[in-house]
PDB file of C-alpha atoms in Angstrom:
ATOM      1  CA  UNK A   1      49.313  -6.283  -8.683  1.00 41.00           C
ATOM      2  CA  UNK A   2      45.882  -7.876  -8.787  1.00 42.00           C
ATOM      3  CA  UNK A   3      46.231  -9.140  -5.243  1.00 42.00           C
ATOM      4  CA  UNK A   4      47.218  -5.706  -4.014  1.00 42.00           C
ATOM      5  CA  UNK A   5      44.226  -4.198  -5.744  1.00 41.00           C
ATOM      6  CA  UNK A   6      41.852  -6.633  -4.121  1.00 43.00           C
ATOM      7  CA  UNK A   7      43.400  -6.156  -0.716  1.00 42.00           C
ATOM      8  CA  UNK A   8      43.270  -2.417  -1.113  1.00 41.00           C
ATOM      9  CA  UNK A   9      39.626  -2.517  -2.007  1.00 42.00           C
ATOM     10  CA  UNK A  10      38.832  -4.699   0.969  1.00 39.00           C
ATOM     11  CA  UNK A  11      40.658  -2.359   3.250  1.00 38.00           C
ATOM     12  CA  UNK A  12      38.708   0.578   1.896  1.00 37.00           C
ATOM     13  CA  UNK A  13      35.364  -1.137   2.408  1.00 38.00           C
ATOM     14  CA  UNK A  14      36.210  -2.241   5.905  1.00 38.00           C
ATOM     15  CA  UNK A  15      37.614   0.912   7.395  1.00 37.00           C
ATOM     16  CA  UNK A  16      37.113   3.950   5.299  1.00 40.00           C
ATOM     17  CA  UNK A  17      33.807   3.658   3.515  1.00 48.00           C
ATOM     18  CA  UNK A  18      32.291   7.036   4.282  1.00 53.00           C
ATOM     19  CA  UNK A  19      31.340   6.057   7.786  1.00 61.00           C
ATOM     20  CA  UNK A  20      30.520   2.417   7.151  1.00 76.00           C
ATOM     21  CA  UNK A  21      32.939   0.327   9.114  1.00 79.00           C
ATOM     22  CA  UNK A  22      32.781  -3.357   9.915  1.00 80.00           C
ATOM     23  CA  UNK A  23      30.631  -2.648  12.944  1.00 84.00           C
ATOM     24  CA  UNK A  24      28.193  -0.678  10.837  1.00 88.00           C
ATOM     25  CA  UNK A  25      27.881  -3.485   8.316  1.00 90.00           C
ATOM     26  CA  UNK A  26      27.169  -5.897  11.142  1.00 93.00           C
ATOM     27  CA  UNK A  27      24.556  -3.570  12.584  1.00 94.00           C
ATOM     28  CA  UNK A  28      22.872  -3.175   9.191  1.00 96.00           C
ATOM     29  CA  UNK A  29      22.710  -6.936   8.699  1.00 96.00           C
ATOM     30  CA  UNK A  30      21.251  -7.419  12.161  1.00 96.00           C
ATOM     31  CA  UNK A  31      18.704  -4.615  11.755  1.00 97.00           C
ATOM     32  CA  UNK A  32      17.673  -5.982   8.372  1.00 97.00           C
ATOM     33  CA  UNK A  33      17.116  -9.442   9.790  1.00 97.00           C
ATOM     34  CA  UNK A  34      15.060  -8.013  12.641  1.00 96.00           C
ATOM     35  CA  UNK A  35      13.002  -5.851  10.268  1.00 97.00           C
ATOM     36  CA  UNK A  36      12.239  -8.814   8.021  1.00 96.00           C
ATOM     37  CA  UNK A  37      11.254 -10.886  11.050  1.00 95.00           C
ATOM     38  CA  UNK A  38       8.991  -8.077  12.257  1.00 94.00           C
ATOM     39  CA  UNK A  39       7.373  -7.706   8.849  1.00 93.00           C
ATOM     40  CA  UNK A  40       6.887 -11.458   8.461  1.00 92.00           C
ATOM     41  CA  UNK A  41       5.445 -11.800  11.948  1.00 90.00           C
ATOM     42  CA  UNK A  42       3.082  -8.918  11.272  1.00 87.00           C
ATOM     43  CA  UNK A  43       1.895 -10.458   8.038  1.00 82.00           C
ATOM     44  CA  UNK A  44       1.329 -13.849   9.659  1.00 82.00           C
ATOM     45  CA  UNK A  45      -0.437 -12.716  12.830  1.00 79.00           C
ATOM     46  CA  UNK A  46      -1.977  -9.363  11.940  1.00 71.00           C
ATOM     47  CA  UNK A  47      -2.533 -10.184   8.342  1.00 62.00           C
ATOM     48  CA  UNK A  48      -2.866  -6.811   6.715  1.00 65.00           C
ATOM     49  CA  UNK A  49      -1.027  -3.577   6.330  1.00 66.00           C
ATOM     50  CA  UNK A  50       2.482  -2.936   7.526  1.00 76.00           C
ATOM     51  CA  UNK A  51       4.024  -2.742  10.963  1.00 84.00           C
ATOM     52  CA  UNK A  52       4.721   0.782  12.190  1.00 87.00           C
ATOM     53  CA  UNK A  53       7.914   2.320  10.901  1.00 91.00           C
ATOM     54  CA  UNK A  54      10.462   3.563  13.407  1.00 91.00           C
ATOM     55  CA  UNK A  55      10.721   7.293  13.975  1.00 92.00           C
ATOM     56  CA  UNK A  56      13.369   9.059  11.951  1.00 93.00           C
ATOM     57  CA  UNK A  57      16.475   9.440  14.072  1.00 89.00           C
ATOM     58  CA  UNK A  58      17.411  13.069  14.223  1.00 82.00           C
ATOM     59  CA  UNK A  59      21.038  12.853  15.152  1.00 72.00           C
ATOM     60  CA  UNK A  60      22.534  11.319  12.033  1.00 73.00           C
ATOM     61  CA  UNK A  61      21.916  11.967   8.373  1.00 80.00           C
ATOM     62  CA  UNK A  62      23.745   9.896   5.816  1.00 86.00           C
ATOM     63  CA  UNK A  63      25.128  11.279   2.615  1.00 88.00           C
ATOM     64  CA  UNK A  64      23.170  10.047  -0.442  1.00 90.00           C
ATOM     65  CA  UNK A  65      25.834   7.586  -1.712  1.00 91.00           C
ATOM     66  CA  UNK A  66      26.034   5.917   1.682  1.00 93.00           C
ATOM     67  CA  UNK A  67      22.254   5.717   1.921  1.00 94.00           C
ATOM     68  CA  UNK A  68      22.184   4.100  -1.520  1.00 95.00           C
ATOM     69  CA  UNK A  69      24.893   1.676  -0.471  1.00 95.00           C
ATOM     70  CA  UNK A  70      22.980   0.656   2.633  1.00 96.00           C
ATOM     71  CA  UNK A  71      19.789   0.248   0.610  1.00 97.00           C
ATOM     72  CA  UNK A  72      21.602  -2.054  -1.821  1.00 96.00           C
ATOM     73  CA  UNK A  73      22.944  -4.120   1.048  1.00 97.00           C
ATOM     74  CA  UNK A  74      19.540  -4.381   2.701  1.00 97.00           C
ATOM     75  CA  UNK A  75      18.013  -5.392  -0.627  1.00 97.00           C
ATOM     76  CA  UNK A  76      20.583  -8.124  -1.064  1.00 97.00           C
ATOM     77  CA  UNK A  77      20.070  -9.480   2.431  1.00 97.00           C
ATOM     78  CA  UNK A  78      16.308  -9.407   1.932  1.00 97.00           C
ATOM     79  CA  UNK A  79      16.590 -11.350  -1.300  1.00 96.00           C
ATOM     80  CA  UNK A  80      18.699 -13.969   0.462  1.00 96.00           C
ATOM     81  CA  UNK A  81      16.395 -14.304   3.462  1.00 95.00           C
ATOM     82  CA  UNK A  82      12.898 -13.961   2.057  1.00 94.00           C
ATOM     83  CA  UNK A  83      12.938 -17.230   0.199  1.00 91.00           C
ATOM     84  CA  UNK A  84       9.247 -17.932   0.633  1.00 88.00           C
ATOM     85  CA  UNK A  85       8.204 -15.154  -1.737  1.00 86.00           C
ATOM     86  CA  UNK A  86       9.191 -14.459  -5.296  1.00 85.00           C
ATOM     87  CA  UNK A  87       8.238 -10.803  -5.060  1.00 87.00           C
ATOM     88  CA  UNK A  88       9.892  -9.155  -2.106  1.00 93.00           C
ATOM     89  CA  UNK A  89       9.030  -5.500  -2.662  1.00 94.00           C
ATOM     90  CA  UNK A  90       7.222  -5.178   0.665  1.00 93.00           C
ATOM     91  CA  UNK A  91       9.941  -6.829   2.717  1.00 95.00           C
ATOM     92  CA  UNK A  92      12.728  -5.003   0.908  1.00 97.00           C
ATOM     93  CA  UNK A  93      11.029  -1.624   1.241  1.00 96.00           C
ATOM     94  CA  UNK A  94      10.071  -2.120   4.865  1.00 96.00           C
ATOM     95  CA  UNK A  95      13.516  -3.341   5.911  1.00 97.00           C
ATOM     96  CA  UNK A  96      15.279  -0.577   4.003  1.00 98.00           C
ATOM     97  CA  UNK A  97      12.985   2.048   5.475  1.00 97.00           C
ATOM     98  CA  UNK A  98      13.634   0.744   8.992  1.00 97.00           C
ATOM     99  CA  UNK A  99      17.401   0.726   8.583  1.00 96.00           C
ATOM    100  CA  UNK A 100      17.614   4.135   6.930  1.00 96.00           C
ATOM    101  CA  UNK A 101      15.106   5.871   9.203  1.00 96.00           C
ATOM    102  CA  UNK A 102      17.104   4.760  12.193  1.00 94.00           C
ATOM    103  CA  UNK A 103      20.026   6.599  10.573  1.00 93.00           C
ATOM    104  CA  UNK A 104      18.194   9.848   9.980  1.00 93.00           C
ATOM    105  CA  UNK A 105      16.958   9.252   6.426  1.00 95.00           C
ATOM    106  CA  UNK A 106      13.197   9.816   6.249  1.00 95.00           C
ATOM    107  CA  UNK A 107      12.284   7.107   3.768  1.00 96.00           C
ATOM    108  CA  UNK A 108       8.519   6.633   3.367  1.00 95.00           C
ATOM    109  CA  UNK A 109       6.627   3.530   2.256  1.00 94.00           C
ATOM    110  CA  UNK A 110       4.169   3.605  -0.620  1.00 94.00           C
ATOM    111  CA  UNK A 111       1.604   0.965  -1.495  1.00 92.00           C
ATOM    112  CA  UNK A 112       0.042   0.825  -4.934  1.00 92.00           C
ATOM    113  CA  UNK A 113      -2.983  -1.231  -5.915  1.00 88.00           C
ATOM    114  CA  UNK A 114      -4.520  -1.983  -9.256  1.00 84.00           C
ATOM    115  CA  UNK A 115      -6.965  -4.346 -10.816  1.00 76.00           C
ATOM    116  CA  UNK A 116      -5.785  -5.689 -14.116  1.00 70.00           C
ATOM    117  CA  UNK A 117      -8.648  -7.761 -15.516  1.00 67.00           C
ATOM    118  CA  UNK A 118      -6.976 -10.922 -16.814  1.00 67.00           C
ATOM    119  CA  UNK A 119      -4.018 -10.680 -14.450  1.00 67.00           C
ATOM    120  CA  UNK A 120      -6.244 -10.080 -11.450  1.00 70.00           C
ATOM    121  CA  UNK A 121      -5.110  -8.141  -8.419  1.00 74.00           C
ATOM    122  CA  UNK A 122      -1.780  -6.400  -8.538  1.00 81.00           C
ATOM    123  CA  UNK A 123       0.048  -4.495  -5.862  1.00 86.00           C
ATOM    124  CA  UNK A 124       3.443  -3.021  -5.309  1.00 92.00           C
ATOM    125  CA  UNK A 125       5.369  -1.464  -2.465  1.00 93.00           C
ATOM    126  CA  UNK A 126       8.118   1.074  -2.982  1.00 96.00           C
ATOM    127  CA  UNK A 127      10.022   3.810  -1.220  1.00 97.00           C
ATOM    128  CA  UNK A 128      10.172   7.553  -1.558  1.00 96.00           C
ATOM    129  CA  UNK A 129      12.504  10.064  -0.014  1.00 95.00           C
ATOM    130  CA  UNK A 130      11.340  13.661   0.232  1.00 92.00           C
ATOM    131  CA  UNK A 131       8.551  12.771  -2.160  1.00 92.00           C
ATOM    132  CA  UNK A 132      10.940  11.463  -4.812  1.00 95.00           C
ATOM    133  CA  UNK A 133      11.263   7.833  -5.870  1.00 96.00           C
ATOM    134  CA  UNK A 134      14.013   6.077  -3.987  1.00 96.00           C
ATOM    135  CA  UNK A 135      15.580   3.120  -5.777  1.00 95.00           C
ATOM    136  CA  UNK A 136      12.475   2.734  -7.903  1.00 94.00           C
ATOM    137  CA  UNK A 137      11.712   3.098 -11.592  1.00 92.00           C
ATOM    138  CA  UNK A 138       9.616   5.893 -13.048  1.00 93.00           C
ATOM    139  CA  UNK A 139       7.277   3.209 -14.356  1.00 92.00           C
ATOM    140  CA  UNK A 140       5.902   2.726 -10.867  1.00 92.00           C
ATOM    141  CA  UNK A 141       5.021   6.387 -10.489  1.00 92.00           C
ATOM    142  CA  UNK A 142       3.412   6.346 -13.911  1.00 92.00           C
ATOM    143  CA  UNK A 143       1.233   3.326 -13.130  1.00 90.00           C
ATOM    144  CA  UNK A 144       0.237   4.221  -9.593  1.00 92.00           C
ATOM    145  CA  UNK A 145      -0.377   7.885 -10.195  1.00 92.00           C
ATOM    146  CA  UNK A 146      -3.680   8.393  -8.383  1.00 91.00           C
ATOM    147  CA  UNK A 147      -3.177   9.269  -4.747  1.00 93.00           C
ATOM    148  CA  UNK A 148      -5.589   7.537  -2.388  1.00 91.00           C
ATOM    149  CA  UNK A 149      -4.527   8.685   1.038  1.00 89.00           C
ATOM    150  CA  UNK A 150      -2.091   8.101   3.845  1.00 88.00           C
ATOM    151  CA  UNK A 151      -2.123   6.193   7.077  1.00 80.00           C
ATOM    152  CA  UNK A 152       0.440   8.689   8.345  1.00 85.00           C
ATOM    153  CA  UNK A 153       3.046  10.735   6.475  1.00 88.00           C
ATOM    154  CA  UNK A 154       5.333   7.700   6.284  1.00 92.00           C
ATOM    155  CA  UNK A 155       2.826   5.289   4.689  1.00 91.00           C
ATOM    156  CA  UNK A 156       0.983   6.383   1.569  1.00 92.00           C
ATOM    157  CA  UNK A 157      -1.431   4.626  -0.771  1.00 92.00           C
ATOM    158  CA  UNK A 158      -1.861   4.938  -4.505  1.00 92.00           C
ATOM    159  CA  UNK A 159      -3.869   3.379  -7.287  1.00 90.00           C
ATOM    160  CA  UNK A 160      -3.902   3.101 -11.031  1.00 87.00           C
ATOM    161  CA  UNK A 161      -6.317   5.673 -12.489  1.00 83.00           C
ATOM    162  CA  UNK A 162      -6.899   3.303 -15.379  1.00 76.00           C
ATOM    163  CA  UNK A 163      -8.106   0.676 -12.946  1.00 62.00           C
ATOM    164  CA  UNK A 164     -10.805  -1.597 -14.296  1.00 54.00           C
ATOM    165  CA  UNK A 165     -13.153  -2.422 -11.447  1.00 52.00           C
ATOM    166  CA  UNK A 166     -14.954  -5.683 -11.879  1.00 47.00           C
ATOM    167  CA  UNK A 167     -17.371  -5.854  -8.973  1.00 43.00           C
ATOM    168  CA  UNK A 168     -17.087  -5.934  -5.226  1.00 44.00           C
ATOM    169  CA  UNK A 169     -13.554  -7.137  -5.434  1.00 47.00           C
ATOM    170  CA  UNK A 170     -11.875  -7.097  -2.095  1.00 49.00           C
ATOM    171  CA  UNK A 171      -8.142  -7.264  -2.434  1.00 50.00           C
ATOM    172  CA  UNK A 172      -6.197  -7.990   0.665  1.00 44.00           C
ATOM    173  CA  UNK A 173      -2.823  -6.349   0.924  1.00 40.00           C
ATOM    174  CA  UNK A 174      -1.664  -9.470   2.683  1.00 37.00           C
ATOM    175  CA  UNK A 175      -2.100 -11.400  -0.510  1.00 39.00           C
ATOM    176  CA  UNK A 176      -0.992  -8.681  -2.845  1.00 41.00           C
ATOM    177  CA  UNK A 177       2.051  -6.824  -1.707  1.00 39.00           C
ATOM    178  CA  UNK A 178       5.103  -8.706  -2.723  1.00 37.00           C
TER     179      UNK A 178
ATOM    180  CA  UNK B   1     -31.090   5.901   8.308  1.00 78.00           C
ATOM    181  CA  UNK B   2     -28.212   7.701   6.581  1.00 84.00           C
ATOM    182  CA  UNK B   3     -24.612   6.701   6.021  1.00 88.00           C
ATOM    183  CA  UNK B   4     -21.129   8.145   6.110  1.00 89.00           C
ATOM    184  CA  UNK B   5     -17.587   6.891   5.634  1.00 91.00           C
ATOM    185  CA  UNK B   6     -15.429   6.181   8.683  1.00 92.00           C
ATOM    186  CA  UNK B   7     -12.334   8.340   9.058  1.00 90.00           C
ATOM    187  CA  UNK B   8     -10.006   5.533   8.028  1.00 89.00           C
ATOM    188  CA  UNK B   9     -11.739   4.885   4.721  1.00 93.00           C
ATOM    189  CA  UNK B  10     -10.697   6.809   1.661  1.00 92.00           C
ATOM    190  CA  UNK B  11     -12.086   6.539  -1.847  1.00 92.00           C
ATOM    191  CA  UNK B  12     -11.505   7.873  -5.293  1.00 90.00           C
ATOM    192  CA  UNK B  13     -13.602   8.337  -8.402  1.00 87.00           C
ATOM    193  CA  UNK B  14     -11.860   6.910 -11.418  1.00 83.00           C
ATOM    194  CA  UNK B  15     -12.932   6.935 -15.030  1.00 76.00           C
ATOM    195  CA  UNK B  16     -13.790   3.273 -14.720  1.00 72.00           C
ATOM    196  CA  UNK B  17     -15.555   3.337 -11.383  1.00 78.00           C
ATOM    197  CA  UNK B  18     -14.716   3.807  -7.746  1.00 87.00           C
ATOM    198  CA  UNK B  19     -11.915   2.416  -5.624  1.00 88.00           C
ATOM    199  CA  UNK B  20     -11.988   2.314  -1.843  1.00 90.00           C
ATOM    200  CA  UNK B  21      -9.226   1.806   0.643  1.00 89.00           C
ATOM    201  CA  UNK B  22      -9.336   1.079   4.337  1.00 87.00           C
ATOM    202  CA  UNK B  23      -6.218   2.873   5.553  1.00 85.00           C
ATOM    203  CA  UNK B  24      -6.110   0.890   8.780  1.00 80.00           C
ATOM    204  CA  UNK B  25      -6.485  -2.598   7.388  1.00 78.00           C
ATOM    205  CA  UNK B  26      -4.877  -1.892   4.025  1.00 79.00           C
ATOM    206  CA  UNK B  27      -7.744  -3.568   2.204  1.00 83.00           C
ATOM    207  CA  UNK B  28      -8.555  -2.264  -1.226  1.00 85.00           C
ATOM    208  CA  UNK B  29     -11.878  -2.517  -3.036  1.00 87.00           C
ATOM    209  CA  UNK B  30     -13.023  -1.819  -6.547  1.00 84.00           C
ATOM    210  CA  UNK B  31     -16.655  -1.157  -7.387  1.00 86.00           C
ATOM    211  CA  UNK B  32     -18.363  -1.702 -10.691  1.00 82.00           C
ATOM    212  CA  UNK B  33     -20.613   0.953 -12.196  1.00 82.00           C
ATOM    213  CA  UNK B  34     -23.757  -0.016 -10.326  1.00 85.00           C
ATOM    214  CA  UNK B  35     -22.057  -0.382  -6.984  1.00 88.00           C
ATOM    215  CA  UNK B  36     -20.221   2.890  -7.579  1.00 89.00           C
ATOM    216  CA  UNK B  37     -23.524   4.674  -8.178  1.00 90.00           C
ATOM    217  CA  UNK B  38     -24.932   3.261  -4.948  1.00 92.00           C
ATOM    218  CA  UNK B  39     -21.768   4.278  -3.109  1.00 93.00           C
ATOM    219  CA  UNK B  40     -21.850   7.851  -4.396  1.00 92.00           C
ATOM    220  CA  UNK B  41     -25.452   8.314  -3.362  1.00 92.00           C
ATOM    221  CA  UNK B  42     -24.822   6.729   0.035  1.00 92.00           C
ATOM    222  CA  UNK B  43     -21.919   8.996   0.931  1.00 91.00           C
ATOM    223  CA  UNK B  44     -23.941  12.012  -0.050  1.00 90.00           C
ATOM    224  CA  UNK B  45     -26.032  11.169   2.966  1.00 87.00           C
ATOM    225  CA  UNK B  46     -29.050   9.799   1.149  1.00 88.00           C
ATOM    226  CA  UNK B  47     -31.293   7.258   2.799  1.00 87.00           C
ATOM    227  CA  UNK B  48     -31.776   3.788   1.391  1.00 88.00           C
ATOM    228  CA  UNK B  49     -35.158   4.790  -0.049  1.00 90.00           C
ATOM    229  CA  UNK B  50     -33.717   7.908  -1.672  1.00 91.00           C
ATOM    230  CA  UNK B  51     -30.916   5.881  -3.222  1.00 92.00           C
ATOM    231  CA  UNK B  52     -33.384   3.455  -4.767  1.00 93.00           C
ATOM    232  CA  UNK B  53     -35.481   6.329  -6.086  1.00 92.00           C
ATOM    233  CA  UNK B  54     -32.468   8.047  -7.641  1.00 91.00           C
ATOM    234  CA  UNK B  55     -31.176   4.890  -9.270  1.00 91.00           C
ATOM    235  CA  UNK B  56     -34.589   4.096 -10.769  1.00 91.00           C
ATOM    236  CA  UNK B  57     -34.097   7.145 -12.957  1.00 88.00           C
ATOM    237  CA  UNK B  58     -30.746   5.817 -14.151  1.00 87.00           C
ATOM    238  CA  UNK B  59     -31.592   2.149 -14.536  1.00 87.00           C
ATOM    239  CA  UNK B  60     -34.983   2.366 -16.175  1.00 84.00           C
ATOM    240  CA  UNK B  61     -35.038  -1.250 -17.324  1.00 87.00           C
ATOM    241  CA  UNK B  62     -34.703  -2.639 -13.805  1.00 87.00           C
ATOM    242  CA  UNK B  63     -37.713  -3.238 -11.585  1.00 90.00           C
ATOM    243  CA  UNK B  64     -38.028  -1.406  -8.288  1.00 90.00           C
ATOM    244  CA  UNK B  65     -37.817  -4.709  -6.405  1.00 92.00           C
ATOM    245  CA  UNK B  66     -34.642  -5.825  -8.155  1.00 91.00           C
ATOM    246  CA  UNK B  67     -33.027  -2.448  -7.696  1.00 91.00           C
ATOM    247  CA  UNK B  68     -33.996  -2.324  -4.028  1.00 93.00           C
ATOM    248  CA  UNK B  69     -32.490  -5.771  -3.560  1.00 92.00           C
ATOM    249  CA  UNK B  70     -29.238  -4.688  -5.227  1.00 90.00           C
ATOM    250  CA  UNK B  71     -29.088  -1.597  -3.058  1.00 92.00           C
ATOM    251  CA  UNK B  72     -29.727  -3.654   0.075  1.00 92.00           C
ATOM    252  CA  UNK B  73     -27.025  -6.165  -0.846  1.00 91.00           C
ATOM    253  CA  UNK B  74     -24.526  -3.435  -1.585  1.00 91.00           C
ATOM    254  CA  UNK B  75     -25.303  -1.496   1.573  1.00 92.00           C
ATOM    255  CA  UNK B  76     -25.034  -4.674   3.603  1.00 92.00           C
ATOM    256  CA  UNK B  77     -21.637  -5.296   2.038  1.00 92.00           C
ATOM    257  CA  UNK B  78     -20.421  -1.741   2.669  1.00 93.00           C
ATOM    258  CA  UNK B  79     -21.565  -1.877   6.272  1.00 93.00           C
ATOM    259  CA  UNK B  80     -20.165  -5.356   6.827  1.00 91.00           C
ATOM    260  CA  UNK B  81     -16.771  -4.303   5.536  1.00 90.00           C
ATOM    261  CA  UNK B  82     -16.990  -1.116   7.631  1.00 90.00           C
ATOM    262  CA  UNK B  83     -16.695   1.034   4.555  1.00 93.00           C
ATOM    263  CA  UNK B  84     -19.812   2.859   5.689  1.00 93.00           C
ATOM    264  CA  UNK B  85     -21.305   3.454   9.090  1.00 92.00           C
ATOM    265  CA  UNK B  86     -24.879   4.294   9.931  1.00 87.00           C
ATOM    266  CA  UNK B  87     -25.677   7.676  11.401  1.00 84.00           C
ATOM    267  CA  UNK B  88     -28.902   8.703  13.073  1.00 76.00           C
ATOM    268  CA  UNK B  89     -30.974  11.216  11.138  1.00 67.00           C
TER     269      UNK B  89
END
């Protein structure tokens, strides 16, 4: 009985997973790897900011559960590949945004900065979808609640209104975003 | 000489001071109270001399020379980081 259950589950994931077949899983893995490589290359050679996000594909829009499933998969792959950083929020968010935008889901990137005296410079990168947090805790929105501006509608910047400036502190996103 | 912010620089007044962000480079800056005062006067289009004069009213225990030096250092920093650009009067 247990064997049949496992086999049945495998079959479901491989062929009938709301549009995610084996080929789709392979494509997602490949796109995630390429997105991480792009982000890493950008950080090494350009240093700051984020590489441009792909345009949102208009022809396909995923249902929310499938989008969540893809985001989980991308997050897992990112965690496995980005072994040189403990905090992977930038790589995870960028890769997820790339993969989902190419499937018609208009995920946007958000960067938050704060200066926490003893802890020093802090930064975080997260995703939003239609202005709502996407796979992110409310705590992030509470901390980074002061809107700073946007590079374009897909990349927005925030700060902590309780920020404690300590001088001409220049905080490079290269060093900060996880 | 007067100053203004480039299009790709955004800033925000917070209770604790001022934060600046270069949207192109992604670099983020925090200013302490003094630097924030200099910044606010600068982006209002005041000249270096006008900024010093205004701040003398606020910082009464600081000599004109010291204040002018602080303003010069801050303006040099802002210009060097391209947070401000000079505009002809």
